CSV table of C-alpha atoms and ligand atoms in Angstrom, one decimal:
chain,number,residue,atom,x,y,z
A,1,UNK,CA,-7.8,-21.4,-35.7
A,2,UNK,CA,-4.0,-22.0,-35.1
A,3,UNK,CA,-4.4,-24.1,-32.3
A,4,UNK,CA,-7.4,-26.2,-33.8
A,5,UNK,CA,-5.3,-26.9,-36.5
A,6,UNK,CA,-2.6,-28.0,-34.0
A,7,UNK,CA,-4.9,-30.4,-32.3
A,8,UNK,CA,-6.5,-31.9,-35.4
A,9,UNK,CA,-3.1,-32.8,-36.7
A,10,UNK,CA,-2.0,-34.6,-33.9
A,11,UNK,CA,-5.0,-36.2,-32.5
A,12,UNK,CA,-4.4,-39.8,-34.2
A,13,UNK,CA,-0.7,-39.7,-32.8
A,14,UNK,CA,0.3,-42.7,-30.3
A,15,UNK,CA,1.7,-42.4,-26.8
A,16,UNK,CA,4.1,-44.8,-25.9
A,17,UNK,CA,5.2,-45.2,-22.0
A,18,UNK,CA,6.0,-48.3,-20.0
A,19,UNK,CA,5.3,-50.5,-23.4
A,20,UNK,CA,1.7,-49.3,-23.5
A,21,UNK,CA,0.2,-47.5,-26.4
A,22,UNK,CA,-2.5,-44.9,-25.9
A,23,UNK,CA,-4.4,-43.8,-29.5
A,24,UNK,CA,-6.4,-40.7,-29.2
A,25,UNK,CA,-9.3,-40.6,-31.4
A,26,UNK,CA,-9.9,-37.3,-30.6
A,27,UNK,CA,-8.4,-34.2,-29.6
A,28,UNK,CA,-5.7,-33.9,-26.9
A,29,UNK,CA,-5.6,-31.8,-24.4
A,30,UNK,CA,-3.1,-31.3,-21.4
A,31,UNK,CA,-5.1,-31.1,-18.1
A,32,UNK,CA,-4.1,-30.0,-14.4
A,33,UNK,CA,-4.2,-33.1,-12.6
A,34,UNK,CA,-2.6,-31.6,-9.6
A,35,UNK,CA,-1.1,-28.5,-8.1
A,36,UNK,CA,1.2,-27.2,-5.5
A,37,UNK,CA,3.7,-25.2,-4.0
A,38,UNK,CA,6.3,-24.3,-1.3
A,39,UNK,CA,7.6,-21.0,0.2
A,40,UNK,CA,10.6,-21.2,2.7
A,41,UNK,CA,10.0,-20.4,6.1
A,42,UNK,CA,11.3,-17.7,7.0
A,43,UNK,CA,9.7,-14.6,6.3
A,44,UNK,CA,11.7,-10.4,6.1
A,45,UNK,CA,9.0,-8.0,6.2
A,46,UNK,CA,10.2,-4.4,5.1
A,47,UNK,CA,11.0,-3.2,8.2
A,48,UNK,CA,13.9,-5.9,8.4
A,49,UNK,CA,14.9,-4.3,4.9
A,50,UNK,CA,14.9,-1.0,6.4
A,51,UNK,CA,17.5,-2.0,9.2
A,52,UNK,CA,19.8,-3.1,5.7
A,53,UNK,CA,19.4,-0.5,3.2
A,54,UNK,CA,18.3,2.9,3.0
A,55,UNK,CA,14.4,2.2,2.6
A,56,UNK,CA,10.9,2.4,4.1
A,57,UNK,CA,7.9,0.2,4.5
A,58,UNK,CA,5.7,2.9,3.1
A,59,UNK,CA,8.1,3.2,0.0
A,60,UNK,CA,7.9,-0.2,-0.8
A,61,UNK,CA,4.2,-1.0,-0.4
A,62,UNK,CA,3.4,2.1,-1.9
A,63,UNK,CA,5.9,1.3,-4.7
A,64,UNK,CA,5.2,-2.0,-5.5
A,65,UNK,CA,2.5,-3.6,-3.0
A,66,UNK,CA,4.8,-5.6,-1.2
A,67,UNK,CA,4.7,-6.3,2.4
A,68,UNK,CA,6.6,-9.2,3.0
A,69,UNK,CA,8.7,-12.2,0.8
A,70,UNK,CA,10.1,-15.4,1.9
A,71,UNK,CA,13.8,-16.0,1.8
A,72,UNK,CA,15.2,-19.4,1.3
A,73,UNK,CA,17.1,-20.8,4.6
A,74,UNK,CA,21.3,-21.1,4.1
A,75,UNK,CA,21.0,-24.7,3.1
A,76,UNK,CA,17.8,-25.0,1.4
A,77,UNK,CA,18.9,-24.5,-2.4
A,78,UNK,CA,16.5,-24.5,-5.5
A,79,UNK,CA,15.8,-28.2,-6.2
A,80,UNK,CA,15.0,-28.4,-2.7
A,81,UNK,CA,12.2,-26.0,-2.9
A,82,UNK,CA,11.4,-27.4,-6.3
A,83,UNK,CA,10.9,-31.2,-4.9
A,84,UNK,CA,8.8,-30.1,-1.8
A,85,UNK,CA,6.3,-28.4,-4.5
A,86,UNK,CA,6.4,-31.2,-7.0
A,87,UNK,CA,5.5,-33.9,-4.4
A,88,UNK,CA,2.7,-31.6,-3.0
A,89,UNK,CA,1.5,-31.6,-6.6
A,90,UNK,CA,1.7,-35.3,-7.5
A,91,UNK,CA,0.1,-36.0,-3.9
A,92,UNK,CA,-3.1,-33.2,-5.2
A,93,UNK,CA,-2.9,-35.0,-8.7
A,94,UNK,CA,-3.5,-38.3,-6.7
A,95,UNK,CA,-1.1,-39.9,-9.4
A,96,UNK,CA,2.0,-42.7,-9.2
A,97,UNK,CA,4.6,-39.5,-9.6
A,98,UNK,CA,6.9,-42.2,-11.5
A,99,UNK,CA,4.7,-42.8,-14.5
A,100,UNK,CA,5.5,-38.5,-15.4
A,101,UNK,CA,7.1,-38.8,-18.2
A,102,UNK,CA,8.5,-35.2,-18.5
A,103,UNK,CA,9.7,-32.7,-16.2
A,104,UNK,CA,10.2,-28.8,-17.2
A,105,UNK,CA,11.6,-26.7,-14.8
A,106,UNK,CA,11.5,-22.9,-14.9
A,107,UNK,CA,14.3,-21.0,-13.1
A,108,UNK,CA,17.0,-18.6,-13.5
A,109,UNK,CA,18.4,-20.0,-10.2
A,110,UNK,CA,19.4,-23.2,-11.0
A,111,UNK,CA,21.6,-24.9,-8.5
A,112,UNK,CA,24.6,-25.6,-10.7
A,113,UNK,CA,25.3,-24.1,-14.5
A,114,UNK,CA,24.7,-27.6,-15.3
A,115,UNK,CA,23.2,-30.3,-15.2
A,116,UNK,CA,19.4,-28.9,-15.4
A,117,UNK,CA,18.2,-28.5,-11.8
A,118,UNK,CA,15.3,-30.4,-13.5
A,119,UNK,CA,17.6,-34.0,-13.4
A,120,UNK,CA,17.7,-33.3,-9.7
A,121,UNK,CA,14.4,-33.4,-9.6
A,122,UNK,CA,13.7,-35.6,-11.5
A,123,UNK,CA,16.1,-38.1,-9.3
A,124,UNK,CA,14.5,-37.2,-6.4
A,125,UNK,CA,11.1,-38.3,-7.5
A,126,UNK,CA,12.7,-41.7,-8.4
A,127,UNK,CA,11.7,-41.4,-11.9
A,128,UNK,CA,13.9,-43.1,-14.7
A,129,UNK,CA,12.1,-42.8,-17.6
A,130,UNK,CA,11.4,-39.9,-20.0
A,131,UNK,CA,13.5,-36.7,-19.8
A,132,UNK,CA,14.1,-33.7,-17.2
A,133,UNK,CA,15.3,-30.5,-18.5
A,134,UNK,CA,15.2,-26.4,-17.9
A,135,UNK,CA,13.7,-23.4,-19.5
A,136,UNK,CA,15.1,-20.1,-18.5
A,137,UNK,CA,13.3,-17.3,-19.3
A,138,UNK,CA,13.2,-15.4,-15.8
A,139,UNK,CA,10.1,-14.2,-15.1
A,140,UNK,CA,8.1,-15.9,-17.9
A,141,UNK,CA,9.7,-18.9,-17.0
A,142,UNK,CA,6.9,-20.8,-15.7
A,143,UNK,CA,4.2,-19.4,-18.6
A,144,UNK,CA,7.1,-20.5,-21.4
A,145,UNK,CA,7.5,-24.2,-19.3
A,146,UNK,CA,3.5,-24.7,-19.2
A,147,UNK,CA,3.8,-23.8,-22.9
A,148,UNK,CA,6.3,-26.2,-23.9
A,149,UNK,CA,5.0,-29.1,-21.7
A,150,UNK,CA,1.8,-28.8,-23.5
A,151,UNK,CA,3.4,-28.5,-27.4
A,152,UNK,CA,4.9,-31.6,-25.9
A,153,UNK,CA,1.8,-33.7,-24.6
A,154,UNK,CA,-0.3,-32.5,-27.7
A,155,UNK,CA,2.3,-34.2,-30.3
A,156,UNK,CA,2.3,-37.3,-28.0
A,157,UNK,CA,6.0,-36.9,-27.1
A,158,UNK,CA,4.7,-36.8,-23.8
A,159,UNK,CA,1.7,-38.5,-21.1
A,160,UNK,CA,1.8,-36.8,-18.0
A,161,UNK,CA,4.3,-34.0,-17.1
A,162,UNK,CA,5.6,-31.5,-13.9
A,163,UNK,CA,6.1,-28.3,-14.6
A,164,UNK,CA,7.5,-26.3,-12.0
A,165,UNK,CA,9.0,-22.7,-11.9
A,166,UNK,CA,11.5,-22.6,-8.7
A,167,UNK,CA,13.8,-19.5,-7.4
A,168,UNK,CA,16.3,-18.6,-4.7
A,169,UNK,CA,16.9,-14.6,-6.5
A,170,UNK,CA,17.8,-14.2,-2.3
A,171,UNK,CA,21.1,-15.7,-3.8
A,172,UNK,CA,21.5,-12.9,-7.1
A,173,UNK,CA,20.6,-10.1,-5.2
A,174,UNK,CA,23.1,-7.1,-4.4
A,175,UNK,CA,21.8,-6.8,-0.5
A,176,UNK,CA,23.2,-3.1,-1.0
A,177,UNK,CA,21.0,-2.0,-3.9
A,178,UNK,CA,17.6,-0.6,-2.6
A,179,UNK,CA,15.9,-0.4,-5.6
A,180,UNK,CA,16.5,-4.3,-6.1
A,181,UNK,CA,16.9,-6.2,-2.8
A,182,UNK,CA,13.6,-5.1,-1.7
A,183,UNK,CA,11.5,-6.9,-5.0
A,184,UNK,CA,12.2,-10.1,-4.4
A,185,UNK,CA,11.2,-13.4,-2.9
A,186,UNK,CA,12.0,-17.1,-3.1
A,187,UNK,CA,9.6,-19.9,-3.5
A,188,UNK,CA,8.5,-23.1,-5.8
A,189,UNK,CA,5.3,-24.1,-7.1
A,190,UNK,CA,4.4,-26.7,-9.7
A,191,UNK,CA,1.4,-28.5,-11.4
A,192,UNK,CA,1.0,-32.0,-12.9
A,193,UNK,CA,-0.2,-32.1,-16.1
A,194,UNK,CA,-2.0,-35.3,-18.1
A,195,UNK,CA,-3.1,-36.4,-21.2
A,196,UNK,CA,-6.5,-36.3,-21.9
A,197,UNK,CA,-9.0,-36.2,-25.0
A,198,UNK,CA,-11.0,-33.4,-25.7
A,199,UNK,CA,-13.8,-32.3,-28.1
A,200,UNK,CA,-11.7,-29.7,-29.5
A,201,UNK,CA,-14.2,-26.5,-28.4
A,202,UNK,CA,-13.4,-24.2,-25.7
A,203,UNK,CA,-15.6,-26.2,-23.5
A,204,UNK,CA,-12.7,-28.7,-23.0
A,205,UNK,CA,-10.7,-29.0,-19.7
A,206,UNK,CA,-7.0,-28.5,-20.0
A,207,UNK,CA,-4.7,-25.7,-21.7
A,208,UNK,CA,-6.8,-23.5,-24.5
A,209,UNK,CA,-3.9,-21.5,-25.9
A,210,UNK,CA,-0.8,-20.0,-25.3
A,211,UNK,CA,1.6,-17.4,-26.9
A,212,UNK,CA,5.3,-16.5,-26.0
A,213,UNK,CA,6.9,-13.4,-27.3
A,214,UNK,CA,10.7,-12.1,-27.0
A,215,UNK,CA,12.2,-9.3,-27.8
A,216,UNK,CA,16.0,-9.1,-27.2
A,217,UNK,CA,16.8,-5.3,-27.7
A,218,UNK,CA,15.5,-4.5,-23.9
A,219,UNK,CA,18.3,-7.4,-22.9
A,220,UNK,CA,20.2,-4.9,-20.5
A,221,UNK,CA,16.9,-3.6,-19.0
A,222,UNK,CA,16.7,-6.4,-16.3
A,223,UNK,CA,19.5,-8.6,-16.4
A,224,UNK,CA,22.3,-10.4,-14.2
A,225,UNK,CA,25.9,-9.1,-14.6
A,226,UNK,CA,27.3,-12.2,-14.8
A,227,UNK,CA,28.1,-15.5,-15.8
A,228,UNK,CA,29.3,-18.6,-17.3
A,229,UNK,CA,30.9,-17.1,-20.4
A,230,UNK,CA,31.1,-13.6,-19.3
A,231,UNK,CA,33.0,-13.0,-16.3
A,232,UNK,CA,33.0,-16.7,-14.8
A,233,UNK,CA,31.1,-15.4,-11.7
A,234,UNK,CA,27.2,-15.6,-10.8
A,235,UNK,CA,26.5,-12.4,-11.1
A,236,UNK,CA,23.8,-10.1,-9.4
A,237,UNK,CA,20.6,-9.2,-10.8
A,238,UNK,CA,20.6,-5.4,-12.2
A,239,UNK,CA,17.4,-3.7,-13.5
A,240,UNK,CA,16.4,-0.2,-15.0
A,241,UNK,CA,12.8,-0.6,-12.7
A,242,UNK,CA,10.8,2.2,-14.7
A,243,UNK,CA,12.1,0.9,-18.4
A,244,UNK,CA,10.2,-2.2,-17.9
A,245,UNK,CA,8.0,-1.2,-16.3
A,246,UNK,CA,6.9,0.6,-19.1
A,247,UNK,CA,7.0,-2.1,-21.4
A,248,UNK,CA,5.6,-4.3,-18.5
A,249,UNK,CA,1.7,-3.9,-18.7
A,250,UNK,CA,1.6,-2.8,-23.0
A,251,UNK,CA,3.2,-6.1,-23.2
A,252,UNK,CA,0.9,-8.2,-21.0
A,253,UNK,CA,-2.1,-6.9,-22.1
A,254,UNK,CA,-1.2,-7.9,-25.9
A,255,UNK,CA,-0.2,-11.2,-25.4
A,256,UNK,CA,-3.1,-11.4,-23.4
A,257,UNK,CA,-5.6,-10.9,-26.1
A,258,UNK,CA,-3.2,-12.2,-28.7
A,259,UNK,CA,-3.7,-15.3,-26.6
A,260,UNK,CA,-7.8,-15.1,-26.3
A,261,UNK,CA,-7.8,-14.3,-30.0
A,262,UNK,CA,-5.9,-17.6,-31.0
A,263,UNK,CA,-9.1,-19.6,-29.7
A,264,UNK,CA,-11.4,-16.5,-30.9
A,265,UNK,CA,-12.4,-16.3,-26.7
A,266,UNK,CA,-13.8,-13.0,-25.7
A,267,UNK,CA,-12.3,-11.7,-22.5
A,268,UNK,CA,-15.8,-11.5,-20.8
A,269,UNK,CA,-15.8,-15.4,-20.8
A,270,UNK,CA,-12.2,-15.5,-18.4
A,271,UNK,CA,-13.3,-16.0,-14.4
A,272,UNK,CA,-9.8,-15.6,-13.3
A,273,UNK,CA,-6.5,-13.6,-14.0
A,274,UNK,CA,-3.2,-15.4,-12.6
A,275,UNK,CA,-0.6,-12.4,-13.3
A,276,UNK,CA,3.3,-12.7,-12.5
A,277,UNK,CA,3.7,-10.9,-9.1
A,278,UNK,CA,6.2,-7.8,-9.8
A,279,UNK,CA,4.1,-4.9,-9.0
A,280,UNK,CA,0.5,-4.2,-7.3
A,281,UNK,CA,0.8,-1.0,-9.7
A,282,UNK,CA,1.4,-3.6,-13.1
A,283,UNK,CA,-1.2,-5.6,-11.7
A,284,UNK,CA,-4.1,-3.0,-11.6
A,285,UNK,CA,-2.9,-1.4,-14.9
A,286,UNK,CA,-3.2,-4.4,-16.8
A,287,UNK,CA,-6.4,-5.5,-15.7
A,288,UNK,CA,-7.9,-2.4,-15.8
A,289,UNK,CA,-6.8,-2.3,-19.6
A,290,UNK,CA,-8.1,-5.5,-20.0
A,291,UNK,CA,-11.3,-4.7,-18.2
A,292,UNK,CA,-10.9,-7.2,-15.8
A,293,UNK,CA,-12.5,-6.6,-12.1
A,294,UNK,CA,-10.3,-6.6,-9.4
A,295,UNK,CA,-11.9,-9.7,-7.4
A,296,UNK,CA,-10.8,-11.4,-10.9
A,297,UNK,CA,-7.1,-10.9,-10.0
A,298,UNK,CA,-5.7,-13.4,-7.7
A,299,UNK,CA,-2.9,-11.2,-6.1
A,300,UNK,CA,0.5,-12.3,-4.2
A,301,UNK,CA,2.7,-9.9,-4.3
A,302,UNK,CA,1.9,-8.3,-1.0
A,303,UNK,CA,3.4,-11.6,0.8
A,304,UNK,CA,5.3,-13.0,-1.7
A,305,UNK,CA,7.2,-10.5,-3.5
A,306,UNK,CA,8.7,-10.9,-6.9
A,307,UNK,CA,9.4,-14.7,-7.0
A,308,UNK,CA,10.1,-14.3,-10.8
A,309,UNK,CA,9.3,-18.3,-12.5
A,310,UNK,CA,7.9,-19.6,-9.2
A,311,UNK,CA,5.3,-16.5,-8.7
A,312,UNK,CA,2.6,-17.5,-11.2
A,313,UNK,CA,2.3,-21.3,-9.8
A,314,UNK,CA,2.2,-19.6,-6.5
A,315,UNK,CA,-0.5,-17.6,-6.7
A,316,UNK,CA,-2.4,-19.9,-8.8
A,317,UNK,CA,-1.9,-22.9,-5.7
A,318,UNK,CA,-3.3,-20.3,-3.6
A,319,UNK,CA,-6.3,-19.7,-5.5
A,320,UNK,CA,-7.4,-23.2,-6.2
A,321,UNK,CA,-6.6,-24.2,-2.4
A,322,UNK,CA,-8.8,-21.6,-1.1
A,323,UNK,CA,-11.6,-22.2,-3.4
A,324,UNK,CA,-11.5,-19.5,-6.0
A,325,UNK,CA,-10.4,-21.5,-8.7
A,326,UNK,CA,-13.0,-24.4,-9.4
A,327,UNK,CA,-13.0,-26.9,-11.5
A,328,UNK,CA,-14.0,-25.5,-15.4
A,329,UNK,CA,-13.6,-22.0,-14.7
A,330,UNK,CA,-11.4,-20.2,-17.4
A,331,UNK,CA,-8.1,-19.0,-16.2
A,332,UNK,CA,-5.3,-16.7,-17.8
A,333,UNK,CA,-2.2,-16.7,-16.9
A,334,UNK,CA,0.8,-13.6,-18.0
A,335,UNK,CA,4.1,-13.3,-17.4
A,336,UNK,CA,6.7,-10.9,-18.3
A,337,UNK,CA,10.3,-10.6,-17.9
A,338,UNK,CA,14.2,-10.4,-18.4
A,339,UNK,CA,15.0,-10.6,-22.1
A,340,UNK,CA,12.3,-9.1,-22.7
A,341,UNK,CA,10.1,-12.0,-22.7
A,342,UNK,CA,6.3,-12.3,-22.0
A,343,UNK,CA,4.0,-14.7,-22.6
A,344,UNK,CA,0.0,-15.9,-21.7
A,345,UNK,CA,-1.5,-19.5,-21.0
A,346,UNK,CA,-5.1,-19.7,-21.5
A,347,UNK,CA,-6.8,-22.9,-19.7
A,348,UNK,CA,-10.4,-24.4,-18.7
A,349,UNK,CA,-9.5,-25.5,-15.0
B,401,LIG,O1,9.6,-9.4,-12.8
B,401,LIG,C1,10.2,-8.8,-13.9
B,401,LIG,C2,9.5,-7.5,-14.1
B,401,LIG,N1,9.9,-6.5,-13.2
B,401,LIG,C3,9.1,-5.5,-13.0
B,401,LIG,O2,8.1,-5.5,-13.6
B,401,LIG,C4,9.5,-4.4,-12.2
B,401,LIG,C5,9.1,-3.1,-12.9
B,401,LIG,N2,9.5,-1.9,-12.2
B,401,LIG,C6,8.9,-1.5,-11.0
B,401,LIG,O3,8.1,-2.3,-10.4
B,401,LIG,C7,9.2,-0.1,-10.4
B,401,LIG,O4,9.9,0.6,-11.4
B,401,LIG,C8,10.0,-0.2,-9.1
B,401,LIG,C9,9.2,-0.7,-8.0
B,401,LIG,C10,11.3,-1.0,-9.3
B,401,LIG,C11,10.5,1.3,-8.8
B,401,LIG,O5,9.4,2.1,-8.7
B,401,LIG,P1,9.4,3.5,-9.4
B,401,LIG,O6,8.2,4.2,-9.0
B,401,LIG,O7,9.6,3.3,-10.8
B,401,LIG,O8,10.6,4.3,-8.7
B,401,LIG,P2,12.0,4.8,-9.3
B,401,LIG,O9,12.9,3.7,-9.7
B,401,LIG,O10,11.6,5.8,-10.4
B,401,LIG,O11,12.6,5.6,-8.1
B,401,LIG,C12,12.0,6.7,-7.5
B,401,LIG,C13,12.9,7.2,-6.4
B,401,LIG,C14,14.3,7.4,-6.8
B,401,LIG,O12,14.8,8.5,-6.0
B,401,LIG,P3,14.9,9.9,-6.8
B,401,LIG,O13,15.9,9.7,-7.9
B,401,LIG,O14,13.6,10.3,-7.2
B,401,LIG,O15,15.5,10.8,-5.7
B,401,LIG,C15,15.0,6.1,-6.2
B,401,LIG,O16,16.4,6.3,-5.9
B,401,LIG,O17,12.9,6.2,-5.3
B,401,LIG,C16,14.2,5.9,-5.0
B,401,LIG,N3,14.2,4.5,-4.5
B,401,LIG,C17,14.0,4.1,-3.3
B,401,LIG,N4,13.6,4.8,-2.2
B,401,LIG,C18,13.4,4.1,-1.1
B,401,LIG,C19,14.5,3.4,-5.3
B,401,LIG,N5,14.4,2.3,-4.5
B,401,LIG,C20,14.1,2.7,-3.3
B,401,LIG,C21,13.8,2.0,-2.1
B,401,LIG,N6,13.5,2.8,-1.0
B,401,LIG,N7,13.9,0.7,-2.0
């Protein structure tokens, strides 16, 4: 009903890019014109880990269902992986990457304090129109960027946007902390999103529904000790693993259906489930709450670790590249993280 309401108001609002003017007549949706990503090439498996820290392979598949994770090269920096899986996405979308007319980036790894990693990006693509800029909110990152492109697109504010969630956490994590260091991963992956009229039902291609939730009391259960403000240094990522994972799957699987209910959807009508990569454990629980099957899941984690903003793009690239996705199937996307935050994206492909 919300989200109706939402689209009704804003339906007769005018786009204006490059002196053209675009009236809707009907409903606007924001629809994935593109898709892709980029992991750096070098792979540590868990044995590597073990020759570091005091840990096992069979601990940390068992654990958390991770085999292997991708760390970012000494000079390869976050904008660098976030460019490499913009292009790939404006290149899928098929689109002149200069007429995007918004960029949000996801990270909690930005390459400086400031300016946004996003205006590096945005440079990169030799676009000079229209505005770059970054959401941080860790893990949910990329769920709270999709979110905000869309608010953005719907009110006409916006015609065609990248939205990217990009990490280095290689660079925030203490190397001697064992039950850290081994979650982690780095990697980039982004989608192009565009403009497009819709009848308003949930038969329409593009984003559904979303939700984002917050809840600030749990701020010292996954957090970085350091910081601008704070202590003037970057910091390294510290986490109380079991704390949120407790919260972890109650949380998805509300939002989830908090989500489903805004566009009154029933769960048995979703095809696919594209869950932020922390745990194979979270993973199961939540779609076992949520009755989902486990071919529904598209899982990660195994290869890619936690890669925190950049692991739901990431997993959905994969899915769509090797067919699963197809064009109209209904896909859910969750994400939970630092903060707490959490949040779900509900879209016809
Ligand atoms: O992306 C943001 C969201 N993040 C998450 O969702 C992560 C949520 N948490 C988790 O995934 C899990 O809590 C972990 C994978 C982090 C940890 O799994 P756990 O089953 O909760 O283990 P634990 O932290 O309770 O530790 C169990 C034992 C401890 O030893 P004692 O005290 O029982 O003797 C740890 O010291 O395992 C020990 N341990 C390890 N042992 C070998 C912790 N890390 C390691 C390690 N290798 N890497």
């Amino acid at each position: 009903m919300q989200s109706r309401l939402m689209l009704n108001t804003f339906n007769k609002l005018k786009n204006k890019k490059n002196n053209s003017m675009t009236t809707y007549n009907k409903p606007v949706r924001s629809v994935v014109l593109g898709i892709g990503s980029y992991l750096p090439e070098k792979i540590v498996t868990n044995d590597d880990l073990a020759k570091i820290v005091d840990t096992s392979d069979e601990w940390i598949r068992e654990r958390s269902g991770i085999h292997q994770r991708h760390i970012a090269a000494d000079d390869e920096i976050t904008s660098d992986l976030a460019i490499k899986a913009a292009k790939r996405a404006i290149k899928d979308a098929g689109i002149d990457g200069t007429k995007i007319d918004l960029i949000v980036l996801a990270t909690s790894t930005p390459d400086n304090t400031f300016p946004a990693t996003a205006t590096k990006v945005q440079a990169a693509l030799g676009i000079t129109d229209g505005v770059a800029f970054d959401v941080q909110a860790v893990c949910s990152g990329f769920v709270f960027a999709l979110n905000t492109a869309d608010a953005m697109i719907r009110c006409g504010q916006a015609n065609k946007a990248l939205v990217i969630g990009a990490e280095t956490f290689s660079r925030i994590l203490d190397w001697k902390d064992r039950s850290t260091c081994v979650l982690f991963g780095d990697g980039a992956g982004a989608v192009v999103l565009g403009a497009q009229e819709g009848e308003g039902t949930n038969n329409d291609r593009g984003i559904l529904a979303a939700k984002m939730r917050s809840d600030g009391k749990h701020y010292d259960k996954l957090y970085v000790d350091g910081g601008p403000s704070s202590t003037q240094t970057v910091g390294y990522l510290r986490m109380q693993g079991p704390e949120v994972f407790k919260h972890a799957v109650k949380n998805i699987s509300s939002v989830v259906l908090e989500t489903l209910d805004l566009v009154h959807m029933p769960i048995s009508q979703v095809d696919w489930f594209v869950p932020h990569q922390a745990n194979k454990r979270i993973l199961d629980g939540a779609a076992k709450k949520l009755k989902l099957t486990r071919d529904q899941v598209v899982v990660t984690v195994d290869r890619h670790g936690n890669t925190s903003a950049a692991s739901v793009p990431l997993a959905l690239d994969e899915a769509v590249k090797d067919g699963r996705i197809k064009p109209n199937d209904v896909v859910l996307l969750e994400a939970m993280g630092g903060g707490f935050t959490w949040g779900a994206v509900l879209l016809r492909w």
